[in-house]
mmCIF file of C-alpha atoms in Angstrom:
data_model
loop_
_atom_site.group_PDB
_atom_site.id
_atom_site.type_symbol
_atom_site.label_atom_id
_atom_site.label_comp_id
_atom_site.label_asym_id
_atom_site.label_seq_id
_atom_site.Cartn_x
_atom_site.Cartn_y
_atom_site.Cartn_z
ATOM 1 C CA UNK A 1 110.833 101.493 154.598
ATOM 2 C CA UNK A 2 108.568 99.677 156.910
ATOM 3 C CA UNK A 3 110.104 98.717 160.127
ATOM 4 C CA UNK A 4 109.277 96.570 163.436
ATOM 5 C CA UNK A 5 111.204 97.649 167.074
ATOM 6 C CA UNK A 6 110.843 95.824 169.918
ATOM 7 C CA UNK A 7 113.327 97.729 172.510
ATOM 8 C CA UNK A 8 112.922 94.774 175.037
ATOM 9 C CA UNK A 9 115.423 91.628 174.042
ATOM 10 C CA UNK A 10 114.726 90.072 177.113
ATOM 11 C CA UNK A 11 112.156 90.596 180.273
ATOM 12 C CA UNK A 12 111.903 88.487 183.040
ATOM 13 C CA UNK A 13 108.816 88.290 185.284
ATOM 14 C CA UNK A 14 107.353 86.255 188.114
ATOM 15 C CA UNK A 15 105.163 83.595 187.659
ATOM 16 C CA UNK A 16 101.678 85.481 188.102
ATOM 17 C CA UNK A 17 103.016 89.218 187.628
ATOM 18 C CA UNK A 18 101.708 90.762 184.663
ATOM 19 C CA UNK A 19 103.035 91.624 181.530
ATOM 20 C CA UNK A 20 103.880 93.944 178.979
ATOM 21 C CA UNK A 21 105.928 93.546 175.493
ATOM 22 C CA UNK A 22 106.228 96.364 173.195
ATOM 23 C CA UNK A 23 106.323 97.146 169.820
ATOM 24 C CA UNK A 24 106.706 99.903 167.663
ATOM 25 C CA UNK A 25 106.161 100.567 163.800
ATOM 26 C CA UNK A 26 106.877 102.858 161.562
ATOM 27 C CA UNK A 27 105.323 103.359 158.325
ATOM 28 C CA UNK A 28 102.563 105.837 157.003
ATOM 29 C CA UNK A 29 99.688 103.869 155.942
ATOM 30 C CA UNK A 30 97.470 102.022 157.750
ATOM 31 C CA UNK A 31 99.010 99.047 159.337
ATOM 32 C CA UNK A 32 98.130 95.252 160.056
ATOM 33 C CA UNK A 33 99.949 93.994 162.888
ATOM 34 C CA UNK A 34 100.815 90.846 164.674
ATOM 35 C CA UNK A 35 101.596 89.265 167.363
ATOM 36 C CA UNK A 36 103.790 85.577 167.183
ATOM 37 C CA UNK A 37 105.162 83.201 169.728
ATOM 38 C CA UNK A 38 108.274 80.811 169.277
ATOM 39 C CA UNK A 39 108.352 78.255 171.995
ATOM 40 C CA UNK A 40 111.950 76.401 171.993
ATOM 41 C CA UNK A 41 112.521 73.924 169.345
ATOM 42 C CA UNK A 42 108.920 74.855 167.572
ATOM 43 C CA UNK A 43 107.724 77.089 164.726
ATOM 44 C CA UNK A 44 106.233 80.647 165.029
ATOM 45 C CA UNK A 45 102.379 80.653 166.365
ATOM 46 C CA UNK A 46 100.058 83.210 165.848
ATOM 47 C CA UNK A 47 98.877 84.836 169.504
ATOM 48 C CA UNK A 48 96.573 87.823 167.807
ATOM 49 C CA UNK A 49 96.263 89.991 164.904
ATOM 50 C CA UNK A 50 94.606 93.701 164.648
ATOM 51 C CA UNK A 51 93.375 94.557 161.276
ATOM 52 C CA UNK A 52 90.793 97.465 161.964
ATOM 53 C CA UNK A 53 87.839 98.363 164.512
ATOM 54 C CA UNK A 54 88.093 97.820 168.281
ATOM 55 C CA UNK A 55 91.924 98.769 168.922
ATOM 56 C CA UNK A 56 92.040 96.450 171.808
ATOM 57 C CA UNK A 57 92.367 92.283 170.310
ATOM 58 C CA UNK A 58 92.117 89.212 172.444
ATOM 59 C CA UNK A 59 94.136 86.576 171.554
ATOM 60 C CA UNK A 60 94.785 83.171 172.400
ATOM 61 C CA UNK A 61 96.737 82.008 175.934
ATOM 62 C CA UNK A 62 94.724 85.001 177.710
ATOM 63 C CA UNK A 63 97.059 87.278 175.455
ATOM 64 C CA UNK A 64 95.635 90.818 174.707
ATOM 65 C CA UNK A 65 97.422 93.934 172.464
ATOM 66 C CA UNK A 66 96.206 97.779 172.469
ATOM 67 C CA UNK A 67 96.537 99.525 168.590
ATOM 68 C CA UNK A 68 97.604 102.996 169.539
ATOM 69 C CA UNK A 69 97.924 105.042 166.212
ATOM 70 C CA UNK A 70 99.301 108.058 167.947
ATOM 71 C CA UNK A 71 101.985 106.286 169.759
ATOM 72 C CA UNK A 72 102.761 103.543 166.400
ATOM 73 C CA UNK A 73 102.234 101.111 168.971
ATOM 74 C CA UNK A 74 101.016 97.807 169.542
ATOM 75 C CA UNK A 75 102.266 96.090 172.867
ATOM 76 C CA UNK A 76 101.338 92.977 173.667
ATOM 77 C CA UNK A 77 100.305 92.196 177.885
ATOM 78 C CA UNK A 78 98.887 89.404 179.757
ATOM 79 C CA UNK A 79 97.373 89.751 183.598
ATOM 80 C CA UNK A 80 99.020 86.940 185.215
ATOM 81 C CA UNK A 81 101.997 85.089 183.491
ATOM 82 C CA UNK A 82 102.127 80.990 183.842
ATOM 83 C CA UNK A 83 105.489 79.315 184.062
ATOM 84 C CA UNK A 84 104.668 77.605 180.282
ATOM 85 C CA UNK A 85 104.380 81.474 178.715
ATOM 86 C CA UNK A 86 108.419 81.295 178.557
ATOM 87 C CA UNK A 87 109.269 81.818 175.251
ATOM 88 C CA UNK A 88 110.107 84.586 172.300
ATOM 89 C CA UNK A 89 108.031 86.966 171.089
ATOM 90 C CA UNK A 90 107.503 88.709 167.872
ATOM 91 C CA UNK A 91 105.454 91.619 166.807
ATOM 92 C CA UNK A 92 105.111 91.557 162.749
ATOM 93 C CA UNK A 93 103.054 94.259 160.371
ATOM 94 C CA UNK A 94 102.016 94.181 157.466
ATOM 95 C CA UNK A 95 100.241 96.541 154.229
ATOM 96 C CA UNK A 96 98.910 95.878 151.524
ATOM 97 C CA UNK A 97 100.483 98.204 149.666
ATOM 98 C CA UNK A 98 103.963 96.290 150.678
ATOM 99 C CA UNK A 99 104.928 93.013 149.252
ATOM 100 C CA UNK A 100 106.099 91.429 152.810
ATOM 101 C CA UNK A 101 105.339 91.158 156.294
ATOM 102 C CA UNK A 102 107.878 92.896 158.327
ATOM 103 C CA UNK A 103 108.946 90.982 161.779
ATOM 104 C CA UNK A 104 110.592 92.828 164.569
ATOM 105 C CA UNK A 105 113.517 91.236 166.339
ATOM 106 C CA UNK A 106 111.776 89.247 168.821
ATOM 107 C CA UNK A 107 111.637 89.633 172.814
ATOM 108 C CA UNK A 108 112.707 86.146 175.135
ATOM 109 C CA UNK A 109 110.600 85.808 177.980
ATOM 110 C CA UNK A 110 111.810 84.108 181.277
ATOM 111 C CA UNK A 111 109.568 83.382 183.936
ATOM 112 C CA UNK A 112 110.189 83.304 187.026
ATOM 113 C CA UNK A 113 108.830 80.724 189.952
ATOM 114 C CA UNK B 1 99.779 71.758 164.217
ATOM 115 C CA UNK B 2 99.651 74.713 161.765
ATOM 116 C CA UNK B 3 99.060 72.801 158.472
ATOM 117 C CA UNK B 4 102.401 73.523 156.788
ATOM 118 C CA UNK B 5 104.468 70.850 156.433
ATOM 119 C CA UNK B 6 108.542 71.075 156.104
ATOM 120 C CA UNK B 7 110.958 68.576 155.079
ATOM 121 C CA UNK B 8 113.382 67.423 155.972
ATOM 122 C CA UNK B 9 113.699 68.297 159.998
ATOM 123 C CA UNK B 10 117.304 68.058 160.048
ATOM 124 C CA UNK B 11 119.947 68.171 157.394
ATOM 125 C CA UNK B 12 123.709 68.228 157.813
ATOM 126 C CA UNK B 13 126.086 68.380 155.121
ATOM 127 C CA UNK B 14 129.677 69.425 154.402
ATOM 128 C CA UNK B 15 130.836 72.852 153.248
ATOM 129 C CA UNK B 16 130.327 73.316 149.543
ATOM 130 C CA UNK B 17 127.604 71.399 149.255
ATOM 131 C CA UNK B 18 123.920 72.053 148.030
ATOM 132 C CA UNK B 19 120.709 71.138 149.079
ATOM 133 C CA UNK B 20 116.834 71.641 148.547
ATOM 134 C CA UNK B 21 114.680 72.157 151.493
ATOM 135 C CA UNK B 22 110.502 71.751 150.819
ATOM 136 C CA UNK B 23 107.278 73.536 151.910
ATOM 137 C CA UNK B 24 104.089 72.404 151.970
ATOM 138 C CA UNK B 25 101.813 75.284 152.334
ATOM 139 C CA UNK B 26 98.133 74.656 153.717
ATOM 140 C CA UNK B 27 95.553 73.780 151.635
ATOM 141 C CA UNK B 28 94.186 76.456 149.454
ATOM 142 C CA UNK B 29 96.695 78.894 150.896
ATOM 143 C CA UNK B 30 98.442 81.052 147.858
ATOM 144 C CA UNK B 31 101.450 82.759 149.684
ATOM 145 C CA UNK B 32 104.702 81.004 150.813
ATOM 146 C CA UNK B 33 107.365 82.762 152.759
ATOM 147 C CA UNK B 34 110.649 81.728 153.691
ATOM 148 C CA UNK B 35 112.934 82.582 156.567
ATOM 149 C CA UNK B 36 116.033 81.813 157.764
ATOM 150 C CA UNK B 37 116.359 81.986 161.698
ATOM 151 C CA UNK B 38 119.927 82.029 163.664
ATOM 152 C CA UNK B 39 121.193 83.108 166.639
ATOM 153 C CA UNK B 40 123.172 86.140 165.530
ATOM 154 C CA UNK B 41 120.983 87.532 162.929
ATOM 155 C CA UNK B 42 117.405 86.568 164.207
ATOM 156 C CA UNK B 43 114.523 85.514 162.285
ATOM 157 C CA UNK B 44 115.221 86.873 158.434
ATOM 158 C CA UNK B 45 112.671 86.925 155.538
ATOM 159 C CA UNK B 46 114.213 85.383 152.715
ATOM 160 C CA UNK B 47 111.784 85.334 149.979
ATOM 161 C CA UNK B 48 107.902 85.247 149.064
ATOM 162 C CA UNK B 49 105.712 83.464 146.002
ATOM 163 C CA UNK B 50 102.655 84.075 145.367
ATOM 164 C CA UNK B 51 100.901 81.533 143.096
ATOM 165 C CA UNK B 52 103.754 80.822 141.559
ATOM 166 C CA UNK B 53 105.302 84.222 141.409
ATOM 167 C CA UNK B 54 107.856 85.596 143.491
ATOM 168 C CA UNK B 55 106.442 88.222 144.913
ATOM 169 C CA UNK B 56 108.539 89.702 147.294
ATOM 170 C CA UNK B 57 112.456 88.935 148.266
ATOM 171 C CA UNK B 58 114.206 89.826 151.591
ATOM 172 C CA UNK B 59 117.774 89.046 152.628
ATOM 173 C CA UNK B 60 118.418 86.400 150.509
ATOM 174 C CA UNK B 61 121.506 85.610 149.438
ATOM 175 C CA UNK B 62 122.751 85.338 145.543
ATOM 176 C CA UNK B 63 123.845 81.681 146.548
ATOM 177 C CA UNK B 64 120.406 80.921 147.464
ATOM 178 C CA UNK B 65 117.225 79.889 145.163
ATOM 179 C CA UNK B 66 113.686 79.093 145.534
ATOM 180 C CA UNK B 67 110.508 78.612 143.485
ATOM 181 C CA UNK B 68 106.932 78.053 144.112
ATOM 182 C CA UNK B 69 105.341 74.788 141.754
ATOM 183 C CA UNK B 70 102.280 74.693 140.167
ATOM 184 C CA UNK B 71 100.541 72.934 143.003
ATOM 185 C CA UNK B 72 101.780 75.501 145.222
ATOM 186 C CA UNK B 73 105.026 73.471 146.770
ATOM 187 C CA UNK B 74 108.059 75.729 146.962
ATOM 188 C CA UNK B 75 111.596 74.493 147.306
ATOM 189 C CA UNK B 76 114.467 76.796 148.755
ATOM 190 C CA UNK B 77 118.119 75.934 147.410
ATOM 191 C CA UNK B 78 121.253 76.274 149.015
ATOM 192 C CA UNK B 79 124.057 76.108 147.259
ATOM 193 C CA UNK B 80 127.794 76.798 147.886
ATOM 194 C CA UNK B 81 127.056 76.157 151.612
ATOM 195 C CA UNK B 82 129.372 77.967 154.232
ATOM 196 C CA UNK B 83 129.702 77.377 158.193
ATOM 197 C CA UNK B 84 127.586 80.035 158.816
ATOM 198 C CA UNK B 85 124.581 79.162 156.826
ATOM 199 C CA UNK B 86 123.759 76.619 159.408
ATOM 200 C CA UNK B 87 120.424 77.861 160.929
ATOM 201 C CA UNK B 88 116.518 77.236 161.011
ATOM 202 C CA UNK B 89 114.736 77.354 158.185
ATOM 203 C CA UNK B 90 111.015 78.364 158.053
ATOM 204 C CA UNK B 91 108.322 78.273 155.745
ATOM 205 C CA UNK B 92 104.893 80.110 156.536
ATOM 206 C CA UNK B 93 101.850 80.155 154.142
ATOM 207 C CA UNK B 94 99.144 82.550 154.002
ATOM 208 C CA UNK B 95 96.177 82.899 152.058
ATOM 209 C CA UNK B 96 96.118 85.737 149.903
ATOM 210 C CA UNK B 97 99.177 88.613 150.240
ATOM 211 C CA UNK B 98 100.719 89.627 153.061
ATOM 212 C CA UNK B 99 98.252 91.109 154.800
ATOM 213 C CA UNK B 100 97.382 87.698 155.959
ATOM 214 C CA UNK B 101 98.615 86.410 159.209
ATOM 215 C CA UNK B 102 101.228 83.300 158.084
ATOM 216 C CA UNK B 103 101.309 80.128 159.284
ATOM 217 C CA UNK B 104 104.567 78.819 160.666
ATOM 218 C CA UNK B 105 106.179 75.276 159.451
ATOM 219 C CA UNK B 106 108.231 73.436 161.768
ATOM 220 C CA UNK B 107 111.249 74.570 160.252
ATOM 221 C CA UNK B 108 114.207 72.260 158.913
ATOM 222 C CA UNK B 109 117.577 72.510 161.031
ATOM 223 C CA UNK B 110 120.480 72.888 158.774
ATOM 224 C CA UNK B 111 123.827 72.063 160.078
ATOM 225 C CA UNK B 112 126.843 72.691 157.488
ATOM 226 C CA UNK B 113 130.207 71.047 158.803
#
């Protein structure tokens, strides 16, 4: 069965530090994956999404994730964190050989000053 | 704002009870996904439709219902409500399958006394 693990429940960083969130799949085909942010009190909000090609996706909020088939990997990291980047994070893949998108457990972020 | 519209935002009720949350997908989208979000089991998928068809169901519980109408509404049930039912409730909408990346609703709070 298809399954999302994102080891890191929470991380806290300094405003400005960069930043890395895993995420690991497991699954034999070939995977779409995701990347969603949940600010408190809102719905989910898509950051990026890698469906094939250049293994390394810009996103939105100067957010950027690295497809690494070897490792079943797609972490999400950022350069410089801002104070308004607190929030949870989910990594999500999909297939289209599945009938459901499969959402890992989610990572809080707390910045910082 | 994602285009999916939820109603209503907050709900409380009594133990026992049952009630019918909506989705409004985004236009022309064909997929509508629910989840149930809470602090001790995280962000759950419930259930998907896919023009009108269930297509895929997650963790959902015999107690709960949903359906998908003809112009592409769906409507999750609760019925039988216990304490720990209370939670967020989201609907996303995609597209086409699940491939897609979703798009988040607000979510409706339920609070069961």
């Amino acid at each position: 069965a298809q399954s999302v693990t994102q080891p890191d429940i929470h991380i806290t960083v300094s405003e400005g530090a960069s930043l890395e969130l895993r995420c690991n799949y497991s699954y034999g085909a070939t995977p779409y994956l995701f990347w969603y942010v949940q600010s408190p009190g809102q719905g989910l909000q898509l950051l990026l999404k890698y469906f094939s090609g250049d293994t390394l996706v810009q996103g939105i909020k100067g957010f950027e994730a690295e497809f690494k088939r070897s490792q079943s990997s797609f972490n999400l990291r950022k350069p410089s964190v801002h104070w308004s980047d607190a929030a949870e994070y989910f990594c999500a893949v999909a297939y289209t050989n599945a009938g459901k998108s499969t959402f890992g457990d989610g990572t809080t972020l707390t910045v910082k000053p | 704002d994602s285009g999916v519209t939820q109603t209503p935002k907050h709900l409380i009720t009594a133990t026992g009870q049952r009630v019918t949350l909506r989705c409004s997908p985004r236009s022309g989208d064909l997929s509508v996904y629910w989840y149930q979000q809470s602090l001790d089991q995280g962000l759950q998928f419930l259930i998907q439709y896919y023009n009108g068809e269930e297509r895929a169901k997650g963790n959902i519980l015999e107690r709960f219902s949903a359906q998908q109408f003809p112009d592409l509404h769906s409507e999750l049930n609760l019925s039988s409500l216990e304490l720990g039912d209370s939670a967020l409730y989201f609907c996303a909408s995609s597209p086409h399958g699940s491939y897609n990346e979703q798009f988040f609703g607000p979510g409706t709070r339920l609070t069961v006394l």
